[in-house]
mmCIF file of N, CA and C in Angstrom:
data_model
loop_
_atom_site.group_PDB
_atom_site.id
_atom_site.type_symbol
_atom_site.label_atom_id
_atom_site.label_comp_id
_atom_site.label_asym_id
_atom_site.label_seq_id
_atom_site.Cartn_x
_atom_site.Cartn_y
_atom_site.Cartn_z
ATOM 1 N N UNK A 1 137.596 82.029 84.262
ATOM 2 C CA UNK A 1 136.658 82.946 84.875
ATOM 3 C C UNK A 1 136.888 82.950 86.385
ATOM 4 N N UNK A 2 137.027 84.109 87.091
ATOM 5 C CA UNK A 2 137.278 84.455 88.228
ATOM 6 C C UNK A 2 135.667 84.147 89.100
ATOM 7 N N UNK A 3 136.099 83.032 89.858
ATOM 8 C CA UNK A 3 134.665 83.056 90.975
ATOM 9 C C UNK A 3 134.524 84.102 91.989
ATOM 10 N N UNK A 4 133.341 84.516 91.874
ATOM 11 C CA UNK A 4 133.478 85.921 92.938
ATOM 12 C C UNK A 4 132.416 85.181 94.195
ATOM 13 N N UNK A 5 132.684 85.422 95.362
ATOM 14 C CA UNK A 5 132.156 84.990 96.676
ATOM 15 C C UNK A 5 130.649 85.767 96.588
ATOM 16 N N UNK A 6 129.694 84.826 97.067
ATOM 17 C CA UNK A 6 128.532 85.376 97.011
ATOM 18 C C UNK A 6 128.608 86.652 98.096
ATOM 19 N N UNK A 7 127.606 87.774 98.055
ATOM 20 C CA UNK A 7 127.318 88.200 99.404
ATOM 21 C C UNK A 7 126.067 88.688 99.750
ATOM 22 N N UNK A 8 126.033 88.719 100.613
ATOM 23 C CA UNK A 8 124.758 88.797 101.341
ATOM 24 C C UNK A 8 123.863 89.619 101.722
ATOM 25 N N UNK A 9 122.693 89.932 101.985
ATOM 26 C CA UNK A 9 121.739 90.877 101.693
ATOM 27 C C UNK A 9 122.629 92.590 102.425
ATOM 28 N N UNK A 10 122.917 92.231 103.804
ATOM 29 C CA UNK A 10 123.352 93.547 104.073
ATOM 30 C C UNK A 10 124.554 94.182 103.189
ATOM 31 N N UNK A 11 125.389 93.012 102.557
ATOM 32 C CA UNK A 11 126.550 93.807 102.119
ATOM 33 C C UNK A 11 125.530 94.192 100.685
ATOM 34 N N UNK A 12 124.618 93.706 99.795
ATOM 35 C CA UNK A 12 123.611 94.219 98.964
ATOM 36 C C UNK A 12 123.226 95.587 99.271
ATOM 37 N N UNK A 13 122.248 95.943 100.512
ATOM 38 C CA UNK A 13 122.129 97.000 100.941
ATOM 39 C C UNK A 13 122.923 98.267 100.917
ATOM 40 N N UNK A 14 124.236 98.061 101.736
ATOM 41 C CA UNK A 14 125.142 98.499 101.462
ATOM 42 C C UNK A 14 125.368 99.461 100.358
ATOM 43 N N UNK A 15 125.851 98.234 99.847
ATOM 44 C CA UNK A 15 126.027 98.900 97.865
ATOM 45 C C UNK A 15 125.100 99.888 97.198
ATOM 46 N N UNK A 16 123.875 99.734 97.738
ATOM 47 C CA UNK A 16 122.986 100.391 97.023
ATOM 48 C C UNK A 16 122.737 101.947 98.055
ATOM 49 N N UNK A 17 123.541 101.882 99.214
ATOM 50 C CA UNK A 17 122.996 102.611 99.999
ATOM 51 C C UNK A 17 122.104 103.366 100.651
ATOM 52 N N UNK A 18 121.360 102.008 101.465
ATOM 53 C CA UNK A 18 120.207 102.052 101.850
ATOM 54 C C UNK A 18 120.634 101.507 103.147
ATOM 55 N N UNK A 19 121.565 101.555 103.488
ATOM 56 C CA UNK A 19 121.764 101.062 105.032
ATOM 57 C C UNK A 19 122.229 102.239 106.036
ATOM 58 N N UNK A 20 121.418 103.230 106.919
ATOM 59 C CA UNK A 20 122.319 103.820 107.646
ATOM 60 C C UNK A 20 123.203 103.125 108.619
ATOM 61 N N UNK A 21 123.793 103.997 108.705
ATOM 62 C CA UNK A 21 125.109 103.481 110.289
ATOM 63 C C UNK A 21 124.678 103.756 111.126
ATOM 64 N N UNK A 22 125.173 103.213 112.304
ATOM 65 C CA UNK A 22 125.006 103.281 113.729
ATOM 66 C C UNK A 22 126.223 104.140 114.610
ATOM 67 N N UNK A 23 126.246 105.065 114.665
ATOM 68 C CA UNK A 23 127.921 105.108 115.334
ATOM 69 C C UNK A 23 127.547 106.183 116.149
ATOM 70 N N UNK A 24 128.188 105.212 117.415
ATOM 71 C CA UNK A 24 127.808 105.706 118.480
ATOM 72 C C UNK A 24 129.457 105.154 119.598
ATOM 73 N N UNK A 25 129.612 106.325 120.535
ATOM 74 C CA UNK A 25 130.683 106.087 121.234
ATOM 75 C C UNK A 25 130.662 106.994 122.509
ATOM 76 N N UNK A 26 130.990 106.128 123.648
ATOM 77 C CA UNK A 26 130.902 107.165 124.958
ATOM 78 C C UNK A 26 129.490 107.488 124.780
ATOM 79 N N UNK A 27 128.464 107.317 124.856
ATOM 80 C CA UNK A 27 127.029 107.767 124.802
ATOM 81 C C UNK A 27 126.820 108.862 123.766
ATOM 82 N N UNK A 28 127.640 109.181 122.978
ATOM 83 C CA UNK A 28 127.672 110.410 121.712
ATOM 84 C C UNK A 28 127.136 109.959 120.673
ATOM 85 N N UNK A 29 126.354 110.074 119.929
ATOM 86 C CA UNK A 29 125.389 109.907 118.739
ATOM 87 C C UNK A 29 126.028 110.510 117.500
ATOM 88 N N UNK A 30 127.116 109.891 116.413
ATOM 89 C CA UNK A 30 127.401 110.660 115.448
ATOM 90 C C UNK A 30 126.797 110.104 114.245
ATOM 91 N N UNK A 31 127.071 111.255 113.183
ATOM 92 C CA UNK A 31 126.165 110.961 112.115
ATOM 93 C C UNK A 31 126.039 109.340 111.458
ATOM 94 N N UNK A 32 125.196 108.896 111.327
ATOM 95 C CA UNK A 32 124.972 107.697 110.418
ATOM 96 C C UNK A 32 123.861 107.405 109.314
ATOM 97 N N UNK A 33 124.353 108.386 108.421
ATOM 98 C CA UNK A 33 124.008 109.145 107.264
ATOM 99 C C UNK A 33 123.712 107.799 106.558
ATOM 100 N N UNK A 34 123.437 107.654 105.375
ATOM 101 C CA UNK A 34 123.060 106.584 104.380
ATOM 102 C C UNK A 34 124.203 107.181 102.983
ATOM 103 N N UNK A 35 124.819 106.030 102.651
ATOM 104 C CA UNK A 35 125.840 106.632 101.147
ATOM 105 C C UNK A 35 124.952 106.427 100.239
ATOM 106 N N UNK A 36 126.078 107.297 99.337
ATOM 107 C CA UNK A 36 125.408 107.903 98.025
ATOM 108 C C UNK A 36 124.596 106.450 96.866
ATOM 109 N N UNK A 37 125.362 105.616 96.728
ATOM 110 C CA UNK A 37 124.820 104.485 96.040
ATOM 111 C C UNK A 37 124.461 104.955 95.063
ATOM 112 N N UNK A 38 123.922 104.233 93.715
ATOM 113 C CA UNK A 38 123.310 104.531 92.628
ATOM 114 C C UNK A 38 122.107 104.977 92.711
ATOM 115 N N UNK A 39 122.200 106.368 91.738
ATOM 116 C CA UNK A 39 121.542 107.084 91.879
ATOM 117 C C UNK A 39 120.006 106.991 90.967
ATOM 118 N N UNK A 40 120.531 106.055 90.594
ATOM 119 C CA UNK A 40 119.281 105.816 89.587
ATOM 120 C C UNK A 40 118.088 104.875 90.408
ATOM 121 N N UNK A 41 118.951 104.061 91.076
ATOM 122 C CA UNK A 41 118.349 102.457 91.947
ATOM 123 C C UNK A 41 117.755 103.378 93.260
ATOM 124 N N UNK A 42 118.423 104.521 93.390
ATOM 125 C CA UNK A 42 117.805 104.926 94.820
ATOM 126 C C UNK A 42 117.008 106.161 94.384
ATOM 127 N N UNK A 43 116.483 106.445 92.832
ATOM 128 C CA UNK A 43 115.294 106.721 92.443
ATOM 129 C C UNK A 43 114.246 106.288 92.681
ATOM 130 N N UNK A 44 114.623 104.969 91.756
ATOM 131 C CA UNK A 44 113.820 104.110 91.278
ATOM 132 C C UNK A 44 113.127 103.069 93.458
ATOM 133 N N UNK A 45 114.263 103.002 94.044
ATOM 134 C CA UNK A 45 113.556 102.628 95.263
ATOM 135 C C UNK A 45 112.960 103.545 96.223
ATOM 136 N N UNK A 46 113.085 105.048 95.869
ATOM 137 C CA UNK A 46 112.215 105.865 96.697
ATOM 138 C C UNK A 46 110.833 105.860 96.155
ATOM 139 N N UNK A 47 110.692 105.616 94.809
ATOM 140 C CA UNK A 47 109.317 105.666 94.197
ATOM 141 C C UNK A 47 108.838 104.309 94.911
ATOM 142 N N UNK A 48 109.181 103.422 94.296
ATOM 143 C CA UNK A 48 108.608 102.152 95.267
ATOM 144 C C UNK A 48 108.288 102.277 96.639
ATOM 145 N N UNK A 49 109.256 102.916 97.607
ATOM 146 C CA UNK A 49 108.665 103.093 98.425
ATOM 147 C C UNK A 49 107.543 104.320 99.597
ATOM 148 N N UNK A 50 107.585 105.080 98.201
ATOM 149 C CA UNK A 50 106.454 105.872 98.797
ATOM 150 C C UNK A 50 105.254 105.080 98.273
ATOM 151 N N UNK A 51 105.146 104.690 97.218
ATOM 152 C CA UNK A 51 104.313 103.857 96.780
ATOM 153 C C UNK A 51 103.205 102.917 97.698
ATOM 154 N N UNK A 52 104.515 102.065 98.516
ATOM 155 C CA UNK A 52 104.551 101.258 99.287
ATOM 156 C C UNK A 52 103.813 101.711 100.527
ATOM 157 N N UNK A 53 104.394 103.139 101.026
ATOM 158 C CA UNK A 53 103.979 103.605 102.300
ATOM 159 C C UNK A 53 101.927 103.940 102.356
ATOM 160 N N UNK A 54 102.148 104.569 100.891
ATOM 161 C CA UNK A 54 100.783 104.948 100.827
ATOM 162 C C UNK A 54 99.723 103.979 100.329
ATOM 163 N N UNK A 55 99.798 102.401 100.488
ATOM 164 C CA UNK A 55 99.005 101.512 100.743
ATOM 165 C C UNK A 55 98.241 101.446 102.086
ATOM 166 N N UNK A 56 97.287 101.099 102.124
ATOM 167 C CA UNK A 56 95.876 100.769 103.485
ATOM 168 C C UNK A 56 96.782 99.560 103.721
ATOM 169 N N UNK A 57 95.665 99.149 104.954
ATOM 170 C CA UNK A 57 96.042 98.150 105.715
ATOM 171 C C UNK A 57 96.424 96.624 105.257
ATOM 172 N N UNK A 58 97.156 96.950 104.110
ATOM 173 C CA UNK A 58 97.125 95.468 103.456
ATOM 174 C C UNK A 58 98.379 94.902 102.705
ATOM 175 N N UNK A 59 99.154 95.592 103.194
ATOM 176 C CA UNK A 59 100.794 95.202 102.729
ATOM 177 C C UNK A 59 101.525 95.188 103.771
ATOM 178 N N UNK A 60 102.195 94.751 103.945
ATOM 179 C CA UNK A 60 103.856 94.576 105.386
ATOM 180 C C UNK A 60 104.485 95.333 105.195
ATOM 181 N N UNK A 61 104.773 95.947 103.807
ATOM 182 C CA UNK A 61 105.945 97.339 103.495
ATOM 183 C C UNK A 61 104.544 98.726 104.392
ATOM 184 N N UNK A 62 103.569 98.756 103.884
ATOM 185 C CA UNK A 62 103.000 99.676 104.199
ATOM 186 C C UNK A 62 102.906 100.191 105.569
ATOM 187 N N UNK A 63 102.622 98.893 106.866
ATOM 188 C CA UNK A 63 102.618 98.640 107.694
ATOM 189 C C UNK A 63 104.170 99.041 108.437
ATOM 190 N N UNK A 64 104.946 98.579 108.076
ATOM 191 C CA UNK A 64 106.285 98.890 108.329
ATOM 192 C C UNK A 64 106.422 100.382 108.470
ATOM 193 N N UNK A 65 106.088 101.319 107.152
ATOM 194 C CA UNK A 65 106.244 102.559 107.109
ATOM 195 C C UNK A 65 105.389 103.072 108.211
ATOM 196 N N UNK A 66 104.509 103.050 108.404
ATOM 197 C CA UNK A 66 103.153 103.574 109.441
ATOM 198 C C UNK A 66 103.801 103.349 111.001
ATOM 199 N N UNK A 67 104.353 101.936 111.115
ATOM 200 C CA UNK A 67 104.939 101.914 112.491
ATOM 201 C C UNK A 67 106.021 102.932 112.579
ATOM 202 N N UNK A 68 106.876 102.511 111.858
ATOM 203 C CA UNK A 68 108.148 103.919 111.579
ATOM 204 C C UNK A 68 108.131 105.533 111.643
ATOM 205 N N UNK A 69 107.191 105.620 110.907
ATOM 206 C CA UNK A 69 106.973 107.118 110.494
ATOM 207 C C UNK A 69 106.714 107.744 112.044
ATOM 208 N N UNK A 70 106.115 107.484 112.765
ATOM 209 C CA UNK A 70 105.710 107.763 113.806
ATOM 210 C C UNK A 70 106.358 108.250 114.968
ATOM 211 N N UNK A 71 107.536 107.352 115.015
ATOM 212 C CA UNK A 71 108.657 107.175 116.018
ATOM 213 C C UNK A 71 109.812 107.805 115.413
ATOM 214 N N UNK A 72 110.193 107.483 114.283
ATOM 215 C CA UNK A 72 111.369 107.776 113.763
ATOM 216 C C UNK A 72 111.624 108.712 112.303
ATOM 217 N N UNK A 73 110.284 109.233 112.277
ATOM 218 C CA UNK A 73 109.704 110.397 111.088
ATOM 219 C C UNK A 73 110.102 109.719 109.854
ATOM 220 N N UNK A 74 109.138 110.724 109.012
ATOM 221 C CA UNK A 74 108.805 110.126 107.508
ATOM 222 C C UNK A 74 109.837 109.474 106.881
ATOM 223 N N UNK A 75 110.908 110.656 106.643
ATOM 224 C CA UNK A 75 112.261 110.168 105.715
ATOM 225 C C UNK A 75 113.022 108.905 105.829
ATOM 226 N N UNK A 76 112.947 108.755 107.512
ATOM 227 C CA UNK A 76 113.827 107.927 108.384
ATOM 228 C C UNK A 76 113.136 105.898 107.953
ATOM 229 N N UNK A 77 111.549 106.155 108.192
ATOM 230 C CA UNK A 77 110.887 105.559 107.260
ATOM 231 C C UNK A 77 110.845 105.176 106.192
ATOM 232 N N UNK A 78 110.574 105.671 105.234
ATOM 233 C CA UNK A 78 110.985 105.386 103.735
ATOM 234 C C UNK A 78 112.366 104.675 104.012
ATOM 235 N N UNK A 79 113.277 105.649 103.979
ATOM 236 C CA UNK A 79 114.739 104.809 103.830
ATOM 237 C C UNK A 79 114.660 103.035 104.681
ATOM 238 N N UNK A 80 113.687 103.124 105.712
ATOM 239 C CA UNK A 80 113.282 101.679 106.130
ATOM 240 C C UNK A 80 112.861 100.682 105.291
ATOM 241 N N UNK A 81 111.850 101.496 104.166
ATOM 242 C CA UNK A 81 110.613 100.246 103.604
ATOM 243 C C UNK A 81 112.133 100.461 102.253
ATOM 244 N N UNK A 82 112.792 100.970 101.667
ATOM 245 C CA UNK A 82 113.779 101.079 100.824
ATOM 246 C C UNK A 82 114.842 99.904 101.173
ATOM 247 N N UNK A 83 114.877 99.850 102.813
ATOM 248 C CA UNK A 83 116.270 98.842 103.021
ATOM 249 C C UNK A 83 115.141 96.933 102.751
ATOM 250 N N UNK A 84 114.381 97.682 103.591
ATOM 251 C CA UNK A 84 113.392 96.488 103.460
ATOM 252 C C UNK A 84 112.968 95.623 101.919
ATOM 253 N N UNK A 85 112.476 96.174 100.978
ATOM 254 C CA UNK A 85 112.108 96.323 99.507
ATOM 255 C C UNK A 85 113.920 95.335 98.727
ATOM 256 N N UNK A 86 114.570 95.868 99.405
ATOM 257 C CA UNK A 86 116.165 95.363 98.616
ATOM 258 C C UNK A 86 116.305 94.099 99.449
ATOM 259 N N UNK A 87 116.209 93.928 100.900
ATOM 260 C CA UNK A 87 116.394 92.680 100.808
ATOM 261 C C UNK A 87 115.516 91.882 100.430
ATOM 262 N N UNK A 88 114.484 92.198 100.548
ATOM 263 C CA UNK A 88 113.556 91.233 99.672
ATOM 264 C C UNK A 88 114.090 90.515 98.165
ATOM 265 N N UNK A 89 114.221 92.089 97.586
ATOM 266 C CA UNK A 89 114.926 91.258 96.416
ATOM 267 C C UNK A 89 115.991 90.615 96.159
ATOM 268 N N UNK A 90 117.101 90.595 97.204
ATOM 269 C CA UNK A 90 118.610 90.008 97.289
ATOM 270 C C UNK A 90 117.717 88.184 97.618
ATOM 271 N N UNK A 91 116.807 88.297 98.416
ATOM 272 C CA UNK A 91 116.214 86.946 98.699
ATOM 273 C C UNK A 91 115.566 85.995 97.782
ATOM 274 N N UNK A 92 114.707 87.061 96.315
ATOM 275 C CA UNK A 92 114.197 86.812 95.467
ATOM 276 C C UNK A 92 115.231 86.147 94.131
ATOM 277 N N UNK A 93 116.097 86.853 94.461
ATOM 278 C CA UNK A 93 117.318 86.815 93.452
ATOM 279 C C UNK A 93 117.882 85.515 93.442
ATOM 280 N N UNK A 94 118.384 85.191 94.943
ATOM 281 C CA UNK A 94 119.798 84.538 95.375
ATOM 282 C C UNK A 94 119.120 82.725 95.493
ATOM 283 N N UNK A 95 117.665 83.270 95.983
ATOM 284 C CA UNK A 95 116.963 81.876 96.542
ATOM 285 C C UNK A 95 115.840 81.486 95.281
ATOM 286 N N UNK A 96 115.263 82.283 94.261
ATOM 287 C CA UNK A 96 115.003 81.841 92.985
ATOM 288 C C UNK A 96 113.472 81.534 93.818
ATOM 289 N N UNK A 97 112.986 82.398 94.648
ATOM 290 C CA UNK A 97 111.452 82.515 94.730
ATOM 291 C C UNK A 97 110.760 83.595 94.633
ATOM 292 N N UNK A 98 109.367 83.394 94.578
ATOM 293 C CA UNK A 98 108.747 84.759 94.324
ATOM 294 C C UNK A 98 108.326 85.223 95.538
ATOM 295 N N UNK A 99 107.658 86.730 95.515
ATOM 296 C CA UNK A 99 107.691 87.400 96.628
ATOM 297 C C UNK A 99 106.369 87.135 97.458
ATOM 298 N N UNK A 100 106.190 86.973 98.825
ATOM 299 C CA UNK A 100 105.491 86.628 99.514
ATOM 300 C C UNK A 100 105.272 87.875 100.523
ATOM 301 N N UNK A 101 104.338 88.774 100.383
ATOM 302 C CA UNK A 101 103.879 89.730 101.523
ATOM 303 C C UNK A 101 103.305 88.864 102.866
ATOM 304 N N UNK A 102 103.670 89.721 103.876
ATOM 305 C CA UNK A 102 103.428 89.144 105.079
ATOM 306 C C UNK A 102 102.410 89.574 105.554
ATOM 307 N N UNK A 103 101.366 90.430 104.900
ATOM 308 C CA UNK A 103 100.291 91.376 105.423
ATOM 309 C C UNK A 103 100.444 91.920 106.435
ATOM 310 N N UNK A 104 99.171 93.026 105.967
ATOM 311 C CA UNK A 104 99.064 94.796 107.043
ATOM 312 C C UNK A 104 99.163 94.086 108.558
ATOM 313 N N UNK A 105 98.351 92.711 108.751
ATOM 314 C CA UNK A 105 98.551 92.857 110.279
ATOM 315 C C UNK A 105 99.840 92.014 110.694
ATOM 316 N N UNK A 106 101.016 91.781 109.796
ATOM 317 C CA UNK A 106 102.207 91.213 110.473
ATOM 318 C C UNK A 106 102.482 91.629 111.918
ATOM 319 N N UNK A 107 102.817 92.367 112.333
ATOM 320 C CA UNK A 107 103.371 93.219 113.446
ATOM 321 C C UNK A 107 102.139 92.918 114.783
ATOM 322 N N UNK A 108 100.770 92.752 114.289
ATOM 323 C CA UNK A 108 99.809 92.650 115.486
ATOM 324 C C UNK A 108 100.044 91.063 115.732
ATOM 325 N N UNK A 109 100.326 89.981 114.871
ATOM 326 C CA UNK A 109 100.219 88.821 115.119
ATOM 327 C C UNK A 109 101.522 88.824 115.762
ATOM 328 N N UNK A 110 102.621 89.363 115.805
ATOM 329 C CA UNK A 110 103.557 88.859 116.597
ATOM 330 C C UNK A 110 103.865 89.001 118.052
ATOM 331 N N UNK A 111 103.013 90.248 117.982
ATOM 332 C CA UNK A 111 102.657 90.466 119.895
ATOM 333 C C UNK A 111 101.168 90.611 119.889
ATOM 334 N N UNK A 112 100.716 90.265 119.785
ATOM 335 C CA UNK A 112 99.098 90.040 120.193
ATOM 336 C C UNK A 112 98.711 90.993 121.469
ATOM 337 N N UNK A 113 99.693 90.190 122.811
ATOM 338 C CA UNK A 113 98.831 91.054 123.932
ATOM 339 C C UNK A 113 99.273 92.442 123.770
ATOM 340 N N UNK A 114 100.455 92.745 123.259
ATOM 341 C CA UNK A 114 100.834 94.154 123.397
ATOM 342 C C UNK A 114 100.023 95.195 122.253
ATOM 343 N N UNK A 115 99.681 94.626 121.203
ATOM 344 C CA UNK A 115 98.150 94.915 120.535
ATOM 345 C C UNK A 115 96.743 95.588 121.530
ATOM 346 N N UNK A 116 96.428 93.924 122.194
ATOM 347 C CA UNK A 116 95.643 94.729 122.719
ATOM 348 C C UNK A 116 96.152 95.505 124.274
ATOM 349 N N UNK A 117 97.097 95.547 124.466
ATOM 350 C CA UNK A 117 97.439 96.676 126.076
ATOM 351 C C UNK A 117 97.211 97.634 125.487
ATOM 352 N N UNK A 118 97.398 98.362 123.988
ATOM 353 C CA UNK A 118 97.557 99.222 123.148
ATOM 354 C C UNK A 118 96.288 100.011 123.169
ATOM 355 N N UNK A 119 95.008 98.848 122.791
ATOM 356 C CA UNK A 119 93.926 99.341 122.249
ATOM 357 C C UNK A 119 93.078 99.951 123.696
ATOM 358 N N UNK A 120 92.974 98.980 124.313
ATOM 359 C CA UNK A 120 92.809 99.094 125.613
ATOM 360 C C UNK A 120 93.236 100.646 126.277
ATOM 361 N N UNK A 121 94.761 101.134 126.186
ATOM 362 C CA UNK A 121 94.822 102.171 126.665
ATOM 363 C C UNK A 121 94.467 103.693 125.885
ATOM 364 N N UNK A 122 94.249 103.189 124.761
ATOM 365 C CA UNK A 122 93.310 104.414 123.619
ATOM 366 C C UNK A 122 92.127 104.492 124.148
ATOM 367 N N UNK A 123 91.226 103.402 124.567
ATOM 368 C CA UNK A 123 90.007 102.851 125.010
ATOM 369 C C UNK A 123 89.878 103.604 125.971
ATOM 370 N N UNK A 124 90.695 103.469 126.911
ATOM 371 C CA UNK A 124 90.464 104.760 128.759
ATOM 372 C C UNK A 124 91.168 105.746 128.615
ATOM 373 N N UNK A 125 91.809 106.058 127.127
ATOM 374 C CA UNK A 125 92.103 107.599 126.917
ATOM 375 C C UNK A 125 90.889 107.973 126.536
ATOM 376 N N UNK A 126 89.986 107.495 125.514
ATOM 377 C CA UNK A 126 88.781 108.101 125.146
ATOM 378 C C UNK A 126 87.518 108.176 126.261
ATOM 379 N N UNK A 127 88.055 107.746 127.566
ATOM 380 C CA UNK A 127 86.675 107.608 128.165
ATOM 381 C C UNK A 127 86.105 106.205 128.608
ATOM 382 N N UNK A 128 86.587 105.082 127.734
ATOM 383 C CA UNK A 128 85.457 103.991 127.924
ATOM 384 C C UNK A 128 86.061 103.075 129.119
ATOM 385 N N UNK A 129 85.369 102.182 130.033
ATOM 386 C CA UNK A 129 85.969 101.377 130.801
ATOM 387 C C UNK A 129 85.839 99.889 130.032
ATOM 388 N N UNK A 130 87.045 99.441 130.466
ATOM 389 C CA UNK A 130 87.031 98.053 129.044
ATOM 390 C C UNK A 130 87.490 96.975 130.082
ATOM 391 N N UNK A 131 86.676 95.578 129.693
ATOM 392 C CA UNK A 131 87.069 94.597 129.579
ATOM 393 C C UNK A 131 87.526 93.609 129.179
ATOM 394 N N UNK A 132 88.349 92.545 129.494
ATOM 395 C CA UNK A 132 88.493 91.618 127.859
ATOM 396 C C UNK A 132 87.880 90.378 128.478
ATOM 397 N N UNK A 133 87.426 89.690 127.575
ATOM 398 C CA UNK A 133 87.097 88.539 127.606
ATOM 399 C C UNK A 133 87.816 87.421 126.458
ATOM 400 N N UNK A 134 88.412 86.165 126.433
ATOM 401 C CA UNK A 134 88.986 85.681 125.486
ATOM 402 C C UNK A 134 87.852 85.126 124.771
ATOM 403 N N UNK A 135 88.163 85.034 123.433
ATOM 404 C CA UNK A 135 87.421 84.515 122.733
ATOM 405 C C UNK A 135 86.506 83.171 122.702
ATOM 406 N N UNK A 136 85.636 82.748 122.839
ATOM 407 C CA UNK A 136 85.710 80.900 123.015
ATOM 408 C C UNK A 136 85.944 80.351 121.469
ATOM 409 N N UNK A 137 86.546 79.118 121.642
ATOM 410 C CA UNK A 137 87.037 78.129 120.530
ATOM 411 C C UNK A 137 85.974 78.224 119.630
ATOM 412 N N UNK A 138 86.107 78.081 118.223
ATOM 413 C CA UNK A 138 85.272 77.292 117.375
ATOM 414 C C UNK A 138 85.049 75.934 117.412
ATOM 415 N N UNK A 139 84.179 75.638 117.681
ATOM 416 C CA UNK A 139 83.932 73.758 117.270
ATOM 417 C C UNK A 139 82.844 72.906 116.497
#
């Protein structure tokens, strides 16, 4: 039996084509389309991830899509929570654990202050003058 070399989530991606390209040269932006991949798997992962997108505040795929969609429009999105969704499972697969969501507020816990600079400047778009005060400790 022929040993075949493991590989790794992006070359996974890849295969399934869910990875766009980057290609870029001299400041020129050329296409970096997503390949065709199986067509069945990139059914079956667009359903998942609209699925995914149209969850409330309480999944990390969902969250993901919502930051995305915004900046980099719907489609561009999906194909995100799609690349996202596969490595998960290349991780689930390869490392023999089950899946662990990072919850809706992943993204606020990792920058906190830039959270609130955020809210803050919605806050004196709407009108209000804001202060912060830090929280005091529990004890």
């Amino acid at each position: 039996a022929r040993h075949e070399p493991p590989i790794g989530a992006s070359h996974f991606t890849s295969w399934a084509g869910v990875c766009p390209g980057n290609n870029e040269s001299g400041g020129r932006r050329r296409s970096g389309k997503t390949r065709h991949g199986n067509r069945w798997l990139n059914g079956a992962l667009g359903n998942a991830a609209m699925a995914a997108a149209r969850t409330k505040d309480t999944t990390y795929l969902g969250a993901l899509y919502r930051r995305l969609a915004g900046r980099r429009g719907k489609k561009r999105a999906l194909v995100a929570v799609d690349h996202s969704i596969l490595v998960s499972v290349w991780h689930m697969l390869t490392q023999d654990v089950d899946y662990t969501d990072l919850g809706g507020s992943y993204f606020l816990q990792l920058a906190p202050d830039r959270a609130a600079r955020q809210a803050v400047r919605r806050l004196h778009q709407l009108g209000f003058e804001v202060t912060l005060n830090p929280a005091k400790a529990a004890s």
